Coordinates of C-alpha atoms and ligand atoms in Angstrom, one line a residue:
X66 CA 115.7 -199.2 -6.7
X67 CA 113.8 -197.8 -3.7
X68 CA 110.7 -199.9 -3.0
X69 CA 107.8 -197.5 -2.8
X70 CA 105.3 -200.2 -1.9
X71 CA 104.4 -199.6 1.7
X72 CA 104.7 -202.5 4.1
X73 CA 102.7 -200.6 6.8
X74 CA 99.1 -201.3 7.3
X75 CA 98.5 -197.6 7.9
X76 CA 100.7 -194.6 7.7
X77 CA 102.2 -193.6 11.0
X78 CA 100.2 -190.8 12.6
X79 CA 102.8 -188.1 12.9
X80 CA 103.2 -184.5 14.3
X81 CA 105.8 -181.9 14.5
X82 CA 107.0 -179.6 17.3
X83 CA 108.7 -176.5 15.8
X84 CA 109.6 -176.3 12.1
X85 CA 107.0 -173.5 11.7
X86 CA 106.5 -170.9 9.0
X87 CA 109.8 -169.6 7.7
X88 CA 112.0 -171.9 9.8
X89 CA 115.1 -173.3 8.3
X90 CA 114.5 -177.0 8.6
X91 CA 110.7 -177.6 9.0
X92 CA 110.0 -178.2 5.3
X93 CA 112.8 -180.7 5.0
X94 CA 111.1 -182.8 7.7
X95 CA 107.7 -182.6 6.1
X96 CA 108.9 -183.2 2.6
X97 CA 110.9 -186.3 3.7
X98 CA 108.2 -187.7 6.0
X99 CA 105.3 -187.3 3.5
X100 CA 107.2 -188.3 0.4
X101 CA 106.4 -192.0 0.5
X102 CA 103.1 -192.2 2.3
X103 CA 104.7 -193.8 5.4
X104 CA 103.7 -190.9 7.7
X105 CA 100.6 -188.7 7.8
X106 CA 100.8 -185.3 9.3
X107 CA 97.8 -185.0 11.7
X108 CA 98.8 -182.6 14.4
X109 CA 101.4 -179.9 15.2
X110 CA 102.7 -177.3 17.7
X111 CA 104.8 -175.6 15.1
X112 CA 105.7 -172.3 16.6
X113 CA 106.6 -170.4 19.7
X114 CA 104.1 -167.9 18.6
X115 CA 100.9 -169.9 19.1
X116 CA 98.7 -168.0 16.7
X117 CA 101.2 -168.1 13.9
X118 CA 101.7 -171.8 14.6
X119 CA 98.0 -172.5 14.4
X120 CA 97.5 -170.5 11.1
X121 CA 100.4 -172.4 9.7
X122 CA 99.1 -175.8 10.7
X123 CA 95.7 -175.0 9.2
X124 CA 97.4 -173.9 6.0
X125 CA 99.2 -177.3 5.9
X126 CA 95.8 -178.9 6.0
X127 CA 95.8 -180.0 9.7
X128 CA 92.4 -180.0 11.4
X129 CA 92.0 -176.9 13.5
X130 CA 91.3 -179.0 16.6
X131 CA 94.7 -180.6 16.3
X132 CA 96.7 -177.3 15.7
X133 CA 98.1 -176.8 19.2
X134 CA 99.5 -173.8 21.0
X135 CA 102.1 -175.9 22.8
X136 CA 103.7 -179.3 22.6
X137 CA 102.6 -180.1 26.1
X138 CA 98.9 -179.5 25.2
X139 CA 99.5 -181.6 22.0
X140 CA 100.9 -184.6 23.8
X141 CA 98.2 -184.5 26.5
X142 CA 95.3 -184.1 24.0
X143 CA 96.6 -186.6 21.5
X144 CA 97.1 -189.2 24.1
X145 CA 93.3 -189.1 24.8
X146 CA 92.4 -189.9 21.2
X147 CA 92.1 -193.3 19.8
X148 CA 93.6 -192.0 16.6
X149 CA 96.3 -190.0 18.5
X150 CA 99.8 -189.4 17.1
X151 CA 102.3 -192.2 17.2
X152 CA 105.5 -190.3 16.4
X153 CA 106.7 -186.7 16.6
X154 CA 109.6 -184.8 15.0
X155 CA 111.3 -182.1 17.0
X156 CA 112.7 -179.2 15.0
X157 CA 113.2 -176.5 17.6
X158 CA 116.3 -174.7 18.8
X159 CA 118.8 -177.0 20.6
X160 CA 117.9 -175.8 24.2
X161 CA 114.5 -177.4 24.0
X162 CA 115.4 -180.8 22.6
X163 CA 115.8 -182.5 26.0
X164 CA 112.6 -181.4 27.5
X165 CA 110.5 -181.9 24.4
X166 CA 112.0 -185.4 23.7
X167 CA 111.4 -186.4 27.3
X168 CA 107.8 -185.2 27.2
X169 CA 107.3 -187.1 23.9
X170 CA 108.7 -190.3 25.3
X171 CA 106.6 -190.0 28.4
X172 CA 103.6 -189.6 26.1
X173 CA 104.7 -193.0 24.5
X174 CA 105.7 -191.5 21.2
X175 CA 108.6 -192.4 18.9
X176 CA 110.8 -189.4 18.4
X177 CA 112.8 -188.0 15.5
X178 CA 114.9 -185.2 17.0
X179 CA 117.1 -182.7 15.5
X180 CA 120.8 -182.5 16.3
X181 CA 122.6 -181.9 18.6
X182 CA 120.3 -184.2 20.6
X183 CA 121.0 -182.5 24.0
X184 CA 123.4 -180.2 25.7
X185 CA 125.0 -183.0 27.8
X186 CA 125.8 -186.7 27.4
X187 CA 124.0 -187.3 30.7
X188 CA 120.8 -185.8 29.3
X189 CA 121.1 -187.9 26.2
X190 CA 121.6 -191.1 28.2
X191 CA 118.6 -190.2 30.3
X192 CA 116.6 -190.0 27.1
X193 CA 117.9 -193.4 26.0
X194 CA 117.0 -195.0 29.3
X195 CA 113.5 -193.5 29.0
X196 CA 113.1 -194.7 25.4
X197 CA 114.1 -198.2 26.4
X198 CA 111.7 -198.2 29.3
X199 CA 108.9 -197.1 27.0
X200 CA 109.8 -199.4 24.1
X201 CA 110.1 -196.4 21.9
X202 CA 112.8 -195.2 19.5
X203 CA 114.7 -192.0 19.2
X204 CA 116.0 -191.2 15.7
X205 CA 118.4 -188.3 15.1
X206 CA 118.2 -186.2 11.9
X207 CA 121.7 -186.6 10.5
X208 CA 120.2 -185.9 7.1
X209 CA 123.3 -186.5 5.0
X210 CA 123.5 -190.1 6.1
X211 CA 120.7 -191.1 3.7
X212 CA 122.8 -190.5 0.5
X213 CA 123.3 -193.8 -1.4
X214 CA 127.0 -193.0 -2.0
X215 CA 127.6 -192.7 1.7
X216 CA 126.3 -196.3 2.1
X217 CA 128.6 -197.4 -0.8
X218 CA 131.5 -195.8 1.0
X219 CA 130.7 -197.6 4.2
X220 CA 130.4 -200.9 2.4
X221 CA 133.8 -200.3 0.7
X222 CA 135.5 -199.7 4.0
X223 CA 133.7 -202.8 5.5
X224 CA 134.9 -205.0 2.6
X225 CA 138.5 -203.8 2.9
X226 CA 138.7 -202.0 -0.5
X227 CA 140.8 -199.3 1.0
X228 CA 143.0 -201.6 3.2
X229 CA 143.4 -200.6 6.9
X230 CA 142.2 -197.1 7.5
X231 CA 145.0 -194.7 8.4
X232 CA 143.6 -191.2 8.1
X233 CA 140.1 -189.5 8.1
X234 CA 139.9 -185.9 6.9
X235 CA 136.4 -184.5 7.4
X236 CA 135.0 -181.0 7.2
X237 CA 131.8 -179.0 7.1
X238 CA 133.0 -175.4 6.4
X239 CA 130.6 -172.9 4.9
X240 CA 131.0 -169.2 4.6
X241 CA 127.5 -168.0 5.3
X242 CA 128.2 -166.4 8.6
X243 CA 131.5 -164.6 7.9
X244 CA 129.9 -161.4 9.1
X245 CA 127.6 -160.6 12.0
X246 CA 124.4 -161.5 10.2
X247 CA 122.7 -162.6 13.5
X248 CA 121.8 -158.9 14.1
X249 CA 119.0 -159.5 11.5
X250 CA 118.6 -163.2 11.5
X251 CA 116.8 -164.8 14.5
X252 CA 117.6 -168.3 13.3
X253 CA 121.3 -167.4 13.5
X254 CA 120.9 -165.4 16.7
X255 CA 119.9 -168.4 18.8
X256 CA 122.8 -170.4 17.3
X257 CA 125.4 -168.0 18.7
X258 CA 123.6 -167.6 22.1
X259 CA 124.9 -170.3 24.6
X260 CA 121.5 -170.5 26.5
X261 CA 119.8 -171.5 23.2
X262 CA 122.5 -173.2 21.3
X263 CA 124.4 -175.1 24.0
X264 CA 128.1 -175.2 24.7
X265 CA 129.1 -174.9 21.0
X266 CA 128.0 -173.2 17.8
X267 CA 129.6 -174.7 14.7
X268 CA 130.8 -177.9 16.4
X269 CA 127.2 -178.8 17.3
X270 CA 125.5 -177.2 14.3
X271 CA 127.6 -178.7 11.5
X272 CA 130.6 -180.5 13.0
X273 CA 128.2 -183.2 14.3
X274 CA 127.1 -183.9 10.7
X275 CA 130.7 -184.4 9.5
X276 CA 131.5 -186.5 12.6
X277 CA 128.5 -188.7 12.1
X278 CA 129.6 -189.5 8.5
X279 CA 133.0 -190.3 9.8
X280 CA 131.6 -192.7 12.5
X281 CA 129.1 -194.2 10.1
X282 CA 131.5 -194.9 7.2
X283 CA 134.6 -196.0 9.1
X284 CA 133.0 -197.4 12.2
X285 CA 136.2 -196.3 14.0
X286 CA 136.0 -195.3 17.7
X287 CA 137.6 -192.1 18.9
X288 CA 140.1 -192.6 21.7
X289 CA 141.1 -189.0 22.3
X290 CA 140.8 -185.6 20.7
X291 CA 142.3 -182.1 20.7
X292 CA 140.2 -179.1 19.7
X293 CA 141.0 -175.5 19.0
X294 CA 138.0 -173.2 18.7
X295 CA 137.7 -169.5 18.2
X296 CA 135.2 -166.8 17.3
X297 CA 136.3 -164.5 14.4
X298 CA 133.1 -162.5 15.0
X299 CA 134.0 -161.5 18.5
X300 CA 130.5 -161.0 19.8
X301 CA 129.9 -164.8 19.3
X302 CA 132.3 -165.7 22.1
X303 CA 132.3 -167.9 24.1
X304 CA 130.8 -169.9 21.2
X305 CA 133.0 -170.6 18.2
X306 CA 132.4 -169.9 14.5
X307 CA 135.5 -171.9 13.6
X308 CA 137.0 -175.1 15.1
X309 CA 139.7 -177.6 14.2
X310 CA 139.6 -181.0 15.9
X311 CA 142.4 -183.6 15.8
X312 CA 141.3 -187.2 16.4
X313 CA 143.1 -190.3 17.5
X314 CA 141.1 -193.5 16.8
X315 CA 141.5 -196.9 18.6
X316 CA 143.7 -199.0 16.5
X317 CA 146.0 -196.3 15.4
X318 CA 144.1 -194.3 12.7
X319 CA 144.1 -190.5 13.0
X320 CA 141.9 -187.8 11.7
X321 CA 141.0 -184.1 11.5
X322 CA 137.6 -182.4 11.5
X323 CA 137.1 -178.8 10.5
X324 CA 133.8 -177.1 11.3
X325 CA 133.4 -173.5 10.2
X326 CA 130.8 -170.8 9.4
X327 CA 133.4 -168.3 8.3
X328 CA 134.9 -170.1 5.3
X329 CA 134.3 -167.0 3.1
X330 CA 133.1 -167.8 -0.4
X331 CA 132.4 -171.5 0.4
X332 CA 128.9 -173.0 0.0
X333 CA 129.0 -176.1 2.1
X334 CA 132.3 -177.8 1.5
X335 CA 131.1 -180.7 3.6
X336 CA 133.5 -183.4 2.5
X337 CA 135.0 -186.5 3.9
X338 CA 138.2 -188.3 2.7
X339 CA 139.1 -191.7 4.0
X340 CA 142.6 -192.9 3.4
X341 CA 143.4 -196.5 3.7
X342 CA 146.7 -198.4 3.2
X343 CA 146.0 -199.0 -0.5
X344 CA 143.3 -196.6 -1.6
X345 CA 141.2 -193.5 -0.6
X346 CA 137.7 -192.4 -1.1
X347 CA 136.3 -188.9 -1.0
X348 CA 132.7 -187.5 -1.0
X349 CA 131.3 -184.0 -1.1
X350 CA 127.7 -183.1 -0.2
X351 CA 127.7 -180.6 -3.1
X352 CA 128.2 -183.5 -5.5
X353 CA 126.4 -186.3 -3.7
X354 CA 126.0 -188.7 -6.6
X355 CA 129.7 -189.2 -7.0
X356 CA 132.3 -190.9 -4.9
X357 CA 135.9 -190.6 -5.8
X358 CA 137.8 -193.8 -5.5
X359 CA 141.6 -193.5 -5.8
X360 CA 143.7 -196.6 -5.8
X361 CA 147.5 -195.9 -5.4
X362 CA 149.2 -196.2 -8.8
X363 CA 145.9 -196.4 -10.8
X364 CA 143.9 -193.8 -12.6
X365 CA 141.2 -191.9 -10.6
X366 CA 137.8 -193.5 -10.6
X367 CA 134.6 -191.6 -10.0
X368 CA 131.8 -194.0 -8.9
X369 CA 128.4 -192.9 -9.9
X370 CA 125.1 -193.5 -8.0
X371 CA 122.8 -196.2 -9.3
X372 CA 125.4 -198.0 -11.4
X373 CA 125.7 -201.8 -11.5
X374 CA 129.3 -201.8 -10.4
X375 CA 128.3 -200.5 -6.9
X376 CA 127.6 -202.9 -4.1
X377 CA 124.1 -204.1 -4.6
X378 CA 123.3 -205.8 -1.3
X379 CA 123.5 -202.8 0.9
X380 CA 120.3 -201.1 1.8
X381 CA 121.7 -197.7 1.0
X382 CA 122.4 -198.6 -2.6
X383 CA 118.8 -199.8 -3.0
X384 CA 117.6 -196.3 -1.9
X385 CA 118.0 -195.0 -5.5
X386 CA 114.8 -193.4 -6.5
X387 CA 115.6 -192.8 -10.1
X388 CA 118.1 -194.2 -12.6
X389 CA 121.7 -193.2 -12.6
X390 CA 122.6 -190.0 -14.4
X391 CA 119.7 -188.0 -12.8
X392 CA 120.6 -185.7 -10.0
X393 CA 119.2 -187.2 -6.8
X394 CA 120.0 -185.1 -3.8
X395 CA 119.4 -183.7 -0.4
X396 CA 115.6 -184.3 -0.2
X397 CA 116.0 -187.9 -1.3
X398 CA 118.6 -188.5 1.4
X399 CA 116.2 -187.2 4.0
X400 CA 113.3 -189.3 2.6
X401 CA 115.5 -192.4 2.7
X402 CA 116.1 -191.8 6.4
X403 CA 112.4 -191.2 7.1
X404 CA 111.6 -194.4 5.3
X405 CA 114.0 -196.2 7.6
X406 CA 112.5 -194.5 10.6
X407 CA 109.0 -195.7 9.6
X408 CA 110.3 -199.3 9.2
X409 CA 112.0 -199.2 12.5
X410 CA 109.1 -197.7 14.4
X411 CA 106.8 -200.2 12.8
X412 CA 109.1 -203.2 13.6
X413 CA 109.4 -202.0 17.2
X414 CA 105.6 -201.6 17.6
X415 CA 105.1 -205.1 16.1
X416 CA 107.7 -206.6 18.5
X417 CA 109.5 -207.8 15.4
X418 CA 113.0 -208.0 16.8
X419 CA 114.4 -209.9 13.8
X420 CA 113.4 -207.2 11.3
X421 CA 114.7 -204.5 13.7
X422 CA 118.1 -206.1 14.3
X423 CA 119.1 -205.7 10.7
X424 CA 118.0 -202.1 10.4
X425 CA 120.4 -199.2 10.2
X426 CA 119.4 -195.7 11.0
X427 CA 120.9 -192.8 13.0
X428 CA 119.5 -193.5 16.4
X429 CA 120.0 -192.4 20.0
X430 CA 123.6 -193.7 20.1
X431 CA 124.4 -191.3 17.2
X432 CA 122.7 -188.6 19.2
X433 CA 124.8 -189.4 22.3
X434 CA 128.0 -189.4 20.3
X435 CA 127.2 -186.0 18.7
X436 CA 126.6 -184.5 22.1
X437 CA 129.8 -186.2 23.4
X438 CA 131.8 -184.6 20.5
X439 CA 130.6 -181.1 21.6
X440 CA 131.3 -181.8 25.3
X441 CA 134.8 -183.1 24.7
X442 CA 135.7 -180.4 22.2
X443 CA 134.8 -177.7 24.8
X444 CA 136.7 -179.6 27.5
X445 CA 139.8 -179.7 25.2
X446 CA 139.6 -176.2 23.7
X447 CA 138.8 -174.4 26.9
X448 CA 141.9 -175.9 28.5
X449 CA 144.3 -174.6 25.9
X450 CA 143.7 -177.3 23.2
X451 CA 144.6 -180.1 25.5
X452 CA 144.3 -183.8 24.4
X453 CA 141.4 -185.3 26.2
X454 CA 140.2 -188.9 26.5
X455 CA 137.0 -189.3 24.5
X456 CA 134.9 -191.8 26.5
X457 CA 135.5 -190.5 30.0
Ligands
NAD727 P1 114.7 -171.8 13.3 O1 115.0 -170.8 14.3 O2 114.7 -171.5 11.8 O3 113.2 -172.4 13.5 C1 112.8 -172.9 14.8 C2 111.3 -173.1 14.8 O4 111.0 -173.7 16.0 C3 110.5 -171.9 14.7 O5 109.4 -172.1 13.9 C4 110.1 -171.6 16.1 O6 108.9 -170.8 16.2 C5 109.9 -173.0 16.6 N1 109.9 -173.2 18.1 C6 110.9 -172.7 18.9 N2 110.6 -173.1 20.2 C7 109.4 -173.9 20.1 C8 108.6 -174.5 21.1 N3 109.0 -174.6 22.4 N4 107.5 -175.1 20.6 C9 107.2 -175.1 19.3 N5 107.9 -174.5 18.4 C10 109.0 -173.9 18.8 O7 115.6 -173.1 13.6 P2 116.1 -174.2 12.5 O8 117.3 -173.6 11.8 O9 115.0 -174.7 11.8 O10 116.7 -175.3 13.6 C11 115.9 -176.1 14.4 C12 116.7 -177.3 14.8 O11 117.0 -178.0 13.6 C13 118.0 -177.0 15.5 O12 118.2 -178.0 16.5 C14 119.0 -177.1 14.4 O13 120.3 -177.5 14.9 C15 118.4 -178.2 13.6 N6 118.8 -178.2 12.1 C16 119.2 -179.3 11.6 C17 119.6 -179.4 10.2 C18 119.9 -180.7 9.6 O14 120.5 -180.7 8.5 N7 119.6 -181.8 10.2 C19 119.6 -178.2 9.5 C20 119.2 -177.0 10.1 C21 118.8 -177.0 11.4

């Protein structure tokens, strides 16, 4: 079971940039960070509209003097305080991630940033170098990677339960944007606007989630990829609302990744199937407590979260917050990640390299790879779906 006894002397003093009133993802961050008493929300620059941001901060219980109009003001003022913030979460449109992350690191803060981390791999690397220089961490909010059954899947691959991995089939294909809803939805409008969203829409917005699960569970390295992308709502071009990516991994495994916002009628359909020489596993985010385990020639097994037959020594399994049979879900997955971020930030601040070395969480490397996926898919798709080398 999840250990709710805090090992921190004090909760981490935490702020948010973005994630203001009515935003899509702000509440998920606050809910996750505040769930276990590991973070305390003491400041914020929540909104592009300064007044709305301030009102919102005050309604969240933040002191008026720490409800800031801009992130720059917040970082400057908080640095002057003895009880200033130690970490910040960035939940703003993609185009701002680089500059806000950079400013946060320069202000000596640990950072939790939304995906995709940056527009280019070069920017992401620059952030990594700055974080290393400042002895600070960047975590990236791949929120699905906190589900216990994803950690079970990773452990099964590691222990060879599937045999050698041959095929990975991943997708995140919802139907919510099958029409031009951006006309009345600012949160979608920026996603289909290159200046705000970056070089991709669905690849960066949801493909990076599916890709991260693939990386995390299989630990395979992509050698080359081929991407076809298109915009069924024409006004979204040059960005895509649908993309198909073929992957070749080092060692011979192959895979496909489908990212789509026009899969009419679908809710999320984020699923990943990993096929080994002797067995396959499959997971859907709409049924996160179950993992299908299919051994060739044997009846289907559905593994259930929290059960004694799961691997017990993996930290993911111990993230269960309630006994099996209850429906744990999305918010718990996020809280599991925030709990890991708190431990990592704390270990880093204490100079506890040993504790830190054993810790798993989606960090800056995961952010770099998500950005690389976007970059390489564009390179491939915009050259007639050519195969491109992944790492150069
Ligand atoms: P949104 O448009 O719904 O909200 C953005 C918020 O940021 C608004 O409150 C806006 O006022 C504020 N904002 C914008 N620029 C700002 C600035 N310079 N300073 C302070 N506040 C600013 O967007 P969203 O859907 O919440 O997405 C935000 C980020 O989160 C994006 O990068 C997106 O890709 C990511 N996201 C991640 C997940 C996930 O599962 N991890 C889910 C949804 C969105």
